[in-house]
Coordinates of C-alpha atoms in Angstrom, one line a residue:
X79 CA 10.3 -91.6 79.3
X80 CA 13.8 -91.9 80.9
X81 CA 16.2 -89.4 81.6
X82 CA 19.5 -90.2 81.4
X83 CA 21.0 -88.1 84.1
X84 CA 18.3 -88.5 86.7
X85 CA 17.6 -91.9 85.8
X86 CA 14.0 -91.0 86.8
X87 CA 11.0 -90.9 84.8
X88 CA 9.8 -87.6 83.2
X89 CA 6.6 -87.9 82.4
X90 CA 4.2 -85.3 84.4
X91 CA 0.8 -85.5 86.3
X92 CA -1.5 -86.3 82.4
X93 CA -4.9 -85.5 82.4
X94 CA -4.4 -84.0 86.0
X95 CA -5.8 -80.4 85.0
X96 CA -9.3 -79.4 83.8
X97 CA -10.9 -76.2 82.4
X98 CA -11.7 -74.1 85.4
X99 CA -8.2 -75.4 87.5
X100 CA -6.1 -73.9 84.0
X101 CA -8.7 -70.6 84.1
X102 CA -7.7 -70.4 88.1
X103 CA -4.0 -70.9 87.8
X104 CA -4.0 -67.8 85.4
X105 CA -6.1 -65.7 87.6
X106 CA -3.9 -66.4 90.2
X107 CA -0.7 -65.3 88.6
X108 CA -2.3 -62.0 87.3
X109 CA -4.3 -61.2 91.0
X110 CA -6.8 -59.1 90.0
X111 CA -7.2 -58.1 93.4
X112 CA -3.6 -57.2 94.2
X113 CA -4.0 -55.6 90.6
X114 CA -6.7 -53.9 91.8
X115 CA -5.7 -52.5 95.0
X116 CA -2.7 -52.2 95.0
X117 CA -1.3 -50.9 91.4
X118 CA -5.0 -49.2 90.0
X119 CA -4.5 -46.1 92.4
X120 CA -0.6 -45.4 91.2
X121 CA -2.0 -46.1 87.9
X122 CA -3.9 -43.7 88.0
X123 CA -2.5 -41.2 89.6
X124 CA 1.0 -41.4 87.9
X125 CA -0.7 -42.5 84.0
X126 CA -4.0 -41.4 82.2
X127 CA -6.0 -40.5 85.3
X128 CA -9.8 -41.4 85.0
X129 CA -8.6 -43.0 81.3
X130 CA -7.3 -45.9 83.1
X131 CA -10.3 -47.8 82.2
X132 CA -10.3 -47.7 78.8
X133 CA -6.5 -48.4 79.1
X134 CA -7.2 -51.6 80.4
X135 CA -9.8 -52.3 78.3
X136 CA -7.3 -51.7 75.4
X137 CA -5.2 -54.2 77.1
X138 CA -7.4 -56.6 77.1
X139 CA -8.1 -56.4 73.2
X140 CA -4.3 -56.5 72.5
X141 CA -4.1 -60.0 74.5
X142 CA -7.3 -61.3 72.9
X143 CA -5.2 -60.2 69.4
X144 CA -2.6 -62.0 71.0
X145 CA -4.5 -65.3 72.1
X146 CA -5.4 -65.8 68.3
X147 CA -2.2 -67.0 67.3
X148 CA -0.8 -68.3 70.8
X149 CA -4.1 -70.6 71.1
X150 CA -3.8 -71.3 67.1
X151 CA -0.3 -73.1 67.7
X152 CA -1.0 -74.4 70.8
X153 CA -3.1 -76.9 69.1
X154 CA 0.4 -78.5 67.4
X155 CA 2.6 -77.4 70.7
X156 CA 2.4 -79.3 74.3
X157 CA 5.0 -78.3 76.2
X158 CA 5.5 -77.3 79.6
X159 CA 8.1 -74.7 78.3
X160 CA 5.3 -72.7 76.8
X161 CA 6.7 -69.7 75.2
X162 CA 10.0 -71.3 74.9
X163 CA 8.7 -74.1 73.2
X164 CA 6.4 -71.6 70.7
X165 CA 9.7 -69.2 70.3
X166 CA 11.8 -72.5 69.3
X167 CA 10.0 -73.7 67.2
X168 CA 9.0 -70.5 65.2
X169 CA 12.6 -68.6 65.6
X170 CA 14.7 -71.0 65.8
X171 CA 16.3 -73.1 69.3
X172 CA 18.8 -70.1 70.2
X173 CA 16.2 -67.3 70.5
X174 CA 13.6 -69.5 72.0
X175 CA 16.4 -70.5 74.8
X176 CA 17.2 -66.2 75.5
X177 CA 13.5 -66.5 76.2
X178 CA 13.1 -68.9 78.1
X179 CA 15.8 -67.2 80.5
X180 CA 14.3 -64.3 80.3
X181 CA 10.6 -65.2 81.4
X182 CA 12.7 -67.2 84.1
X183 CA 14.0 -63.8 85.8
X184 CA 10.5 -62.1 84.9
X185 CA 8.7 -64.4 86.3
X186 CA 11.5 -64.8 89.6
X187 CA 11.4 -61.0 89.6
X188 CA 7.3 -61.2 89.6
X189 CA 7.8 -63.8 92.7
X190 CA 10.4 -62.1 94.8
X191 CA 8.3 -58.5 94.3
X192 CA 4.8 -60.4 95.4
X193 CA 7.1 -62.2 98.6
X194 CA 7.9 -58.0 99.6
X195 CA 4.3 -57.0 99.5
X196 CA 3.0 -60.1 101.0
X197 CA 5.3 -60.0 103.8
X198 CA 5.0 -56.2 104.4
X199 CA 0.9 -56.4 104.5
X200 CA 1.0 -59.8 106.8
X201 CA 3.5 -58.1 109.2
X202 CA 1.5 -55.2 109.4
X203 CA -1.8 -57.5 109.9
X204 CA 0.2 -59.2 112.5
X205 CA 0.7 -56.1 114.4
X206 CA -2.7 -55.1 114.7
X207 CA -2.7 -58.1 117.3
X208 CA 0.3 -57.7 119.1
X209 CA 2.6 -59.5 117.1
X210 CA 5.3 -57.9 116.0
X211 CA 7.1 -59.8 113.0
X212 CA 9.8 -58.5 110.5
X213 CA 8.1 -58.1 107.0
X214 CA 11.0 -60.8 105.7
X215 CA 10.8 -63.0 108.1
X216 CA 6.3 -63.1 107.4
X217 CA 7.8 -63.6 104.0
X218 CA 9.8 -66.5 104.3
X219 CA 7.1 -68.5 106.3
X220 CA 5.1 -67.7 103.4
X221 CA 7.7 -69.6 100.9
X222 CA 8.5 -71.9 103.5
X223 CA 4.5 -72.7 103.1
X224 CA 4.6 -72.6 99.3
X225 CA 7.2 -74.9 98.5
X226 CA 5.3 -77.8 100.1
X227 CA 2.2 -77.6 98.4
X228 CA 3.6 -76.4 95.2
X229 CA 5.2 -80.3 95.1
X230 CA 2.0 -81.6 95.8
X231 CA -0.1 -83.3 93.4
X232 CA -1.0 -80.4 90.7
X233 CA -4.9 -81.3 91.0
X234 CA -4.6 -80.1 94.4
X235 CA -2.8 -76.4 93.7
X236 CA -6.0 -76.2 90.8
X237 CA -8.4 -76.7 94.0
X238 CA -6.5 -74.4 96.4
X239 CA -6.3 -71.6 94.1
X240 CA -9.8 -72.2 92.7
X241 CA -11.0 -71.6 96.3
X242 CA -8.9 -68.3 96.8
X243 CA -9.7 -67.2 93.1
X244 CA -13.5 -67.6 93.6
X245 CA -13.6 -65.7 96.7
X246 CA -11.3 -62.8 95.6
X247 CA -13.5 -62.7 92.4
X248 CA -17.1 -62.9 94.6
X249 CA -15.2 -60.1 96.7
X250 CA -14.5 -57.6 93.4
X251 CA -18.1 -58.0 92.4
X252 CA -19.5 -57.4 95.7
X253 CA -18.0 -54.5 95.7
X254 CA -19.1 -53.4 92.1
X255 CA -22.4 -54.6 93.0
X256 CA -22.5 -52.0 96.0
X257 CA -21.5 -49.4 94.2
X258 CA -24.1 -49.9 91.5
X259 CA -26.6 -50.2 94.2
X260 CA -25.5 -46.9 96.3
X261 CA -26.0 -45.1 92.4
X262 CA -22.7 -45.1 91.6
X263 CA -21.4 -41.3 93.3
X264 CA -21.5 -37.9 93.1
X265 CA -21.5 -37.5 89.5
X266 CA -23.7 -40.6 88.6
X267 CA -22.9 -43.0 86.2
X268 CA -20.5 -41.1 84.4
X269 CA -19.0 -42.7 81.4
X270 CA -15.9 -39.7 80.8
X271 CA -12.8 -42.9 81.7
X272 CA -14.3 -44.0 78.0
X273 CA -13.9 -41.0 76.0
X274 CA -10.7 -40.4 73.6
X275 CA -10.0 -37.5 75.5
X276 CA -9.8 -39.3 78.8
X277 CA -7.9 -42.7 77.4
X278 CA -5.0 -40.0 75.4
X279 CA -5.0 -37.5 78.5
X280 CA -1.3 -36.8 79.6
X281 CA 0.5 -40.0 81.0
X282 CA -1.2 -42.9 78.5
X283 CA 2.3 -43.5 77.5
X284 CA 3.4 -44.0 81.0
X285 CA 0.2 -46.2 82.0
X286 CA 0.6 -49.2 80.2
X287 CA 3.6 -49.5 82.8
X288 CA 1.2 -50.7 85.1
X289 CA -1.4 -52.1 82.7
X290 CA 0.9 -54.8 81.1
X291 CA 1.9 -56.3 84.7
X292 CA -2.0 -57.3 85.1
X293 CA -1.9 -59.5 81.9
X294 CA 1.2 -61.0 82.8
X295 CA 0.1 -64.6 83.3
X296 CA -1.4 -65.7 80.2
X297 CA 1.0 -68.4 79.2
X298 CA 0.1 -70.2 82.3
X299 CA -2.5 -72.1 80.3
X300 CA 0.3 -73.6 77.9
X301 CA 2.4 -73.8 80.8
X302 CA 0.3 -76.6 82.1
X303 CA 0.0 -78.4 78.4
X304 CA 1.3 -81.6 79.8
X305 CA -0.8 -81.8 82.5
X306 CA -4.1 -80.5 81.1
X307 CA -7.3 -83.3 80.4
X308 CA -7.6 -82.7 76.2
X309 CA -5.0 -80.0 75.4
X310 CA -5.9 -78.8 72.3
X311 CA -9.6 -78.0 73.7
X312 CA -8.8 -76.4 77.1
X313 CA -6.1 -74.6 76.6
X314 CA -7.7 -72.6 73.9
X315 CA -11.3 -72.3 76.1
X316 CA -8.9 -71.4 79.3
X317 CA -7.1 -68.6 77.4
X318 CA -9.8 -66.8 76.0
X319 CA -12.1 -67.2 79.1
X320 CA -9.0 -66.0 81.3
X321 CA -8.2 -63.1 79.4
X322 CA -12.2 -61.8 79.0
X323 CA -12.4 -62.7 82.7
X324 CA -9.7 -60.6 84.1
X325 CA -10.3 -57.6 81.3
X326 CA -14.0 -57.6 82.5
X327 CA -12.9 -57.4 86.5
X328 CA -10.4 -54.9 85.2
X329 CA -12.2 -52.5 83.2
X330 CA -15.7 -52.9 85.4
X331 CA -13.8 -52.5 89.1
X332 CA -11.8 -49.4 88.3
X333 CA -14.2 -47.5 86.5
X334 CA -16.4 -47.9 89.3
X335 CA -14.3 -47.1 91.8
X336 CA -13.5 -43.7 89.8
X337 CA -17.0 -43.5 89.8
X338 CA -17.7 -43.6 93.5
X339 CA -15.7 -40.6 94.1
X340 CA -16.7 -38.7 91.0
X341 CA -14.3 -38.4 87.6
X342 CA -13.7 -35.0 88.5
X343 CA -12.1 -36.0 92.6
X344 CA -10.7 -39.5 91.7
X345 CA -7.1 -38.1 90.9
X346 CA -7.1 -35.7 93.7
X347 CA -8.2 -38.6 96.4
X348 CA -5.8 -40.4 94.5
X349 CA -3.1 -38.0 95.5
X350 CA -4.5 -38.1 98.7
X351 CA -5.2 -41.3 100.3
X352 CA -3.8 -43.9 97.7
X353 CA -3.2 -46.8 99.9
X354 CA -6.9 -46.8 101.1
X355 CA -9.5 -45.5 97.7
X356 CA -10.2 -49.2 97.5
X357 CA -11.3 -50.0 101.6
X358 CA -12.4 -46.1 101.6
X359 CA -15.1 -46.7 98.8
X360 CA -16.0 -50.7 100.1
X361 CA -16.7 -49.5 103.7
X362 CA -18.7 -46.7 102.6
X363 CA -20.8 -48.4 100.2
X364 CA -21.3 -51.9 102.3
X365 CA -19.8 -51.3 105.1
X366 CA -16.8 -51.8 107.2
X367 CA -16.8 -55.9 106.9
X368 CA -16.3 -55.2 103.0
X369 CA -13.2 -53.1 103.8
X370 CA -11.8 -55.9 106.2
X371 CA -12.3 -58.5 103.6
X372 CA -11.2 -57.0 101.1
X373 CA -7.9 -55.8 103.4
X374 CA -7.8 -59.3 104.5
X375 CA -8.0 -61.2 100.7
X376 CA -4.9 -58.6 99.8
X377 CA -2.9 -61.0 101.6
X378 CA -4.7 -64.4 99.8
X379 CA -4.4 -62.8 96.9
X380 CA -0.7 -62.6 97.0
X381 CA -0.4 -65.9 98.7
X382 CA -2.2 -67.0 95.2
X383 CA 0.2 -65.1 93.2
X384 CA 3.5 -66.8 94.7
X385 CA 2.3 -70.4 94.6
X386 CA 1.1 -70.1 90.8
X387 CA 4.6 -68.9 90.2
X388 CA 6.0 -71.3 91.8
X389 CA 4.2 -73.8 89.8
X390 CA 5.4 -71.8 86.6
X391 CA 8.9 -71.6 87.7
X392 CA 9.7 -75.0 88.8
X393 CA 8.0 -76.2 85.3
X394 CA 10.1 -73.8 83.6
X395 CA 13.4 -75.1 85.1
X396 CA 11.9 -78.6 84.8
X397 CA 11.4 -77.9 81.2
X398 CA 15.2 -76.6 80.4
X399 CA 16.6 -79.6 82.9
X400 CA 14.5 -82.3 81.0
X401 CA 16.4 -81.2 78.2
X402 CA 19.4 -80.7 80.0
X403 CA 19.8 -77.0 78.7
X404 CA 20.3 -76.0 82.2
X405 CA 20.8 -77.9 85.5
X406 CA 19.8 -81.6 84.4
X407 CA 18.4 -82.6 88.1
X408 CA 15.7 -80.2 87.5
X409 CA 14.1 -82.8 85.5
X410 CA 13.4 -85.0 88.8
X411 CA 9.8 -85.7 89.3
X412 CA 8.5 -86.5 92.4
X413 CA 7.8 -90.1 92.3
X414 CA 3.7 -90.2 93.8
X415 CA 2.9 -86.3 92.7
X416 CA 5.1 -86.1 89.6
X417 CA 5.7 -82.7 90.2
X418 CA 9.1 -80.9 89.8
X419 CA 9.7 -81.3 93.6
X420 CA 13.8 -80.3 93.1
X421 CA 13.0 -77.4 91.3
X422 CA 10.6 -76.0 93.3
X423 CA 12.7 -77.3 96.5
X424 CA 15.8 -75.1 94.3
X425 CA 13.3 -71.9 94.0
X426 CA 12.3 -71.6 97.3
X427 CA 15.7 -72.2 99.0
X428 CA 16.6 -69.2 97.0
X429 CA 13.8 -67.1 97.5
X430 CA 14.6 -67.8 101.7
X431 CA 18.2 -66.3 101.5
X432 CA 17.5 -63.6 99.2
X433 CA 14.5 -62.6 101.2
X434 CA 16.7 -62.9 104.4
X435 CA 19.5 -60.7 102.3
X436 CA 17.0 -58.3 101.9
X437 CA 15.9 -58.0 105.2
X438 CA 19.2 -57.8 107.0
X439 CA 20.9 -55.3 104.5
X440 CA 17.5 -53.2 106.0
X441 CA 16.0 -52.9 101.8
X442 CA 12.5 -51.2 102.2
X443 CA 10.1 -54.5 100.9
X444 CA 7.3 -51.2 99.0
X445 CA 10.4 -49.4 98.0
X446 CA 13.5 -51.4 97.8
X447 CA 12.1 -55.2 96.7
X448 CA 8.9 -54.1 94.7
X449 CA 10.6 -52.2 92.1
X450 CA 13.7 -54.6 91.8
X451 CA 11.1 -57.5 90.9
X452 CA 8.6 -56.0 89.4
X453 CA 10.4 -53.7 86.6
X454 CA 12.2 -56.7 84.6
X455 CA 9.1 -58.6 85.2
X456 CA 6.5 -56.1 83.4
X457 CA 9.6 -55.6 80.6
X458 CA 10.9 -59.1 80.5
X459 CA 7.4 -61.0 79.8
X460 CA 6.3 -58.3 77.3
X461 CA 9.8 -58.6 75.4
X462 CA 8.9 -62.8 75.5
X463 CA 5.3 -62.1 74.3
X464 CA 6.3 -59.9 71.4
X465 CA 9.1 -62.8 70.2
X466 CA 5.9 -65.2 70.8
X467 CA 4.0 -63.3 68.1
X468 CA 6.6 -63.1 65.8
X469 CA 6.9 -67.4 65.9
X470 CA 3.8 -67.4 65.7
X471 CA 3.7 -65.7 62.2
X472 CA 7.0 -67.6 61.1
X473 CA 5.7 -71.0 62.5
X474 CA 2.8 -71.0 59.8
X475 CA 4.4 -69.2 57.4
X476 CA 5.6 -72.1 55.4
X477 CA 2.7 -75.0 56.2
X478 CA -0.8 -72.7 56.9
X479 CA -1.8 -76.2 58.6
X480 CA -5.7 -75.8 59.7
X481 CA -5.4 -71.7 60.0
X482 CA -6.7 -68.4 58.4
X483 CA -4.9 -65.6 57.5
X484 CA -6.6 -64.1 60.8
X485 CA -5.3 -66.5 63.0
X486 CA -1.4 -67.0 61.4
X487 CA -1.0 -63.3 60.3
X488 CA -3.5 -60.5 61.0
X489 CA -4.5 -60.8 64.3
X490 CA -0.7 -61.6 65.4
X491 CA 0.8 -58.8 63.6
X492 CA -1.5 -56.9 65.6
X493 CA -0.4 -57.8 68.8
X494 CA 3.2 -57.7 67.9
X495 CA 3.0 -53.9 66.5
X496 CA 1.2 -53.4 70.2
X497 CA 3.0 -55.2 72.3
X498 CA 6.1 -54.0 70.5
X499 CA 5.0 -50.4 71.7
X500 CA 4.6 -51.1 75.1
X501 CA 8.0 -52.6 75.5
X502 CA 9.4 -49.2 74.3
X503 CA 6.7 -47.9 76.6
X504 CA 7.7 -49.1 79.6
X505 CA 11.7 -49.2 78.8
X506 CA 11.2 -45.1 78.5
X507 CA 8.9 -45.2 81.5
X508 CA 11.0 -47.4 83.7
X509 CA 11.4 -45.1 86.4
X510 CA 8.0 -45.6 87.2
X511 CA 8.3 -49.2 88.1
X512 CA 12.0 -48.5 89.8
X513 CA 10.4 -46.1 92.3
X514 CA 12.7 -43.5 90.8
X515 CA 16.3 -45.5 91.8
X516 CA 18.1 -44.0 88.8
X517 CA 20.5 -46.8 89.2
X518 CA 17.9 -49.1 87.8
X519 CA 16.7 -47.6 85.0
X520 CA 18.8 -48.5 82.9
X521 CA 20.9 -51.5 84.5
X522 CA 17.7 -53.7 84.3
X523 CA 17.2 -53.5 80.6
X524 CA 20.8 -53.7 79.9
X525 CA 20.9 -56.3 82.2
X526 CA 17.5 -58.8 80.5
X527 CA 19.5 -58.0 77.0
X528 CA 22.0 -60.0 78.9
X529 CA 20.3 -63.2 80.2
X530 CA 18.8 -62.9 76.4
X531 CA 22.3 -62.7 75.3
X532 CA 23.8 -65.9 77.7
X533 CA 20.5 -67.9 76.5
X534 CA 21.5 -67.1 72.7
X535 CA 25.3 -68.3 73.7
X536 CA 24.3 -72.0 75.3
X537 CA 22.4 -72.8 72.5
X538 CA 25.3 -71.3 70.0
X539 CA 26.9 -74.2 72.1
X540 CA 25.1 -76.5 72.3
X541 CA 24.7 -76.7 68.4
X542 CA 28.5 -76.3 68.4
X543 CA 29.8 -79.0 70.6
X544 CA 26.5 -80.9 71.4
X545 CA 24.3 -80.9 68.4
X546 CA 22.3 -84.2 69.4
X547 CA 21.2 -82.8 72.0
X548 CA 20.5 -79.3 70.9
X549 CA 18.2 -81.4 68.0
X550 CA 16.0 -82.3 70.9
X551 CA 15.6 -79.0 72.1
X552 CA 11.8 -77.5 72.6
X553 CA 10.3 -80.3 70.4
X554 CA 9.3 -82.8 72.6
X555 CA 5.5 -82.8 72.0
X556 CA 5.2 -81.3 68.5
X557 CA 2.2 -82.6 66.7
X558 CA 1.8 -82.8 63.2

């Protein structure tokens, strides 16, 4: 396939992407580590308390609701667009381009939050040792890192971040294992995170928030449709597996970790020593080495997190410039890794100057670039998951093709009606993500209704004043 601007083929890495690499590249964008360790405590503290483990396990039935119909019309729908593609073709071309800009700044939002913490933790690593580093300047290293190997051949990224993933996840359950073998703590076993009480204490509105933003990288599977070995059979496998993987890490991890101090102290050490519950428990229960490791995978784990966006980004912005939606020289491949080299070489020249922006306007990276990344991230994928279950309804709502009821209505109407409340959840609760900048609160979901509202507008246009090419929008690999 040809396209006409770039005069370049188009065709990505086939058959380049098994099972476990899909399974991995989601893991990676969701970080259960940097989940973990870094959001849990807040969670916790600023939500339902001891509850939040039975919030995450609630989570994790909502996107297994959610899988049924994404994976049900992923079998007729390979495109590296994903969600756009799905939204496109189930609610027509102009509301599946509003999403595709929206999961564009979501997942740039996501990105830019991960490049504060990452630089902030690897500055203060660097310091420890005498080398004194501004956070943005760590950061920039870090992207001048990713960019290279995001272009590489996508075979390799599956086998960089299977490494990364399988040691973060060996890490969690070493550390569940220890505390299971030191008894758990002072009140045993307890199970109180799983009682209705617990799970509806004050602040379950509030906690879902934080919950949502370690779920946010299930479309990575469809994400990689062009590129995956059998499609319609691994993308399906990779989705569920993902989702009961990083539930079970969820749900298991936390609870014990509320457990190891006791349900009765976790809020109040919570209050306390936030920053450290997670190195605090490890090097008490196994010792110091745990705490180090785990301190030390922080930093993998957010290395993991960028370069799986990355890889989601430039295939995004591949995806609209293949179809010349956006900037057509987007679509360039490069010509041994066919990869979307320009994109990703686009992204990251970006991500430099707004990290050094950042850095010499003197913006806090925990308290000034976290919340400005991660609040329309956490919002803006949720809003693009909610108009994915909806298409997913409409899409079989005229041909049931090989479906259920379960799989084309039940089970999505489901997830929509959740997902629906945790968008107003976290648009009412936004302060939480915004670190309190009033400012923010609402200027970033005014401003996603307006990158919906420009993505509604070019493909008003397009159909307007370029109608062949708006036909070929979002339907390059539909199968019948």
């Amino acid at each position: 396939m040809q396209n006409n601007e770039t005069g370049q083929a188009t065709g990505l890495n086939r058959n380049a992407i098994g099972l476990w690499s899909l399974v991995f590249f989601v893991l990676a964008t969701n970080g259960p580590l940097t989940g973990l360790v870094g959001v849990a405590p807040t969670a916790i503290l600023l939500g339902n308390g001891i509850g939040l483990p039975s919030s995450y396990l609630v989570a994790g039935i909502v996107y297994l609701l959610f899988c049924v119909g994404f994976v049900a019309m992923s079998r007729y729908i390979h495109n590296t667009g994903a969600f756009y593609a799905y939204i496109s073709t189930g609610l027509g071309r102009p509301m599946g381009t509003a999403a595709a800009f929206l999961a564009i700044v979501a997942y740039g939002g996501l990105q830019m939050s991960c490049y504060g913490m990452i630089g902030f933790f690897l500055s203060l690593a660097l310091s420890e040792v005498g080398i004194n580093v501004a956070w943005w300047v760590a950061s920039i290293v870090i992207a001048c890192i990713v960019q290279p190997l995001s272009s590489r051949n996508v075979a390799l990224n599956g086998k960089t971040l299977g490494i990364l993933m399988s040691i973060e996840v060996i890490t969690l359950i070493v550390f569940d294992l220890a505390v299971i073998g030191d008894g758990g703590g002072p009140e045993s076993f307890s199970t109180a995170s799983f009682t209705v009480d617990a799970f509806l204490s004050p602040g379950v509105g509030a906690v879902f928030a934080f919950v949502a933003s370690s779920f946010i990288g299930i479309e990575t599977t469809a994400i990689y449709a062009e590129e995956a070995r059998d499609p319609t059979r691994t993308i399906p496998r990779a989705t569920y597996i993902s989702v009961v993987l990083i539930t079970a890490l969820l749900v298991l991890s936390s609870w014990l970790l509320i457990v190891s101090y006791g349900p009765s102290q976790a809020i109040a050490i919570a209050e306390q020593n936030p920053g450290t519950m997670w190195f605090d428990t490890a090097a008490r229960v196994a010792g110091h080495w745990l705490s180090l490791l785990m301190n030390a995978l922080l930093i993998t784990s957010l290395f993991s997190i960028v370069l799986s966006l990355q890889n989601t980004l430039s295939r995004y912005l591949y995806a609209l410039g293949r179809e010349q939606v956006f900037l057509p020289f987007f679509a360039r491949l490069h010509p041994r890794h066919k990869t979307p080299h320009v994109a990703s070489f686009v992204l990251a020249i970006v991500n430099i100057i707004l990290l050094a922006a950042f850095g010499l306007a003197s913006i806090d990276p925990m308290t000034g670039v976290l919340p400005l990344g991660s609040a329309p991230a956490a919002l803006g994928i949720l809003s693009v998951q909610v108009l994915t279950s909806l298409a997913v309804i409409c899409f079989f709502q005229h041909d049931k093709r090989h479906t259920n009821i379960w799989q084309r209505l039940v089970a999505p109407l489901l997830s929509l009606s959740a997902m629906s409340t945790g968008v107003f959840l976290i648009a009412t609760h936004m302060e939480l993500l915004t670190g309190g900048i009033e400012f923010l609160n609402t200027a970033i979901p005014i401003g996603l209704v307006l990158v919906a509202a420009y993505g509604i507008l070019v493909a008003l246009w397009l159909r307007r004043y370029r109608p062949q090419r708006y036909a070929k929008l979002a339907n390059a690999s539909l199968d019948t």
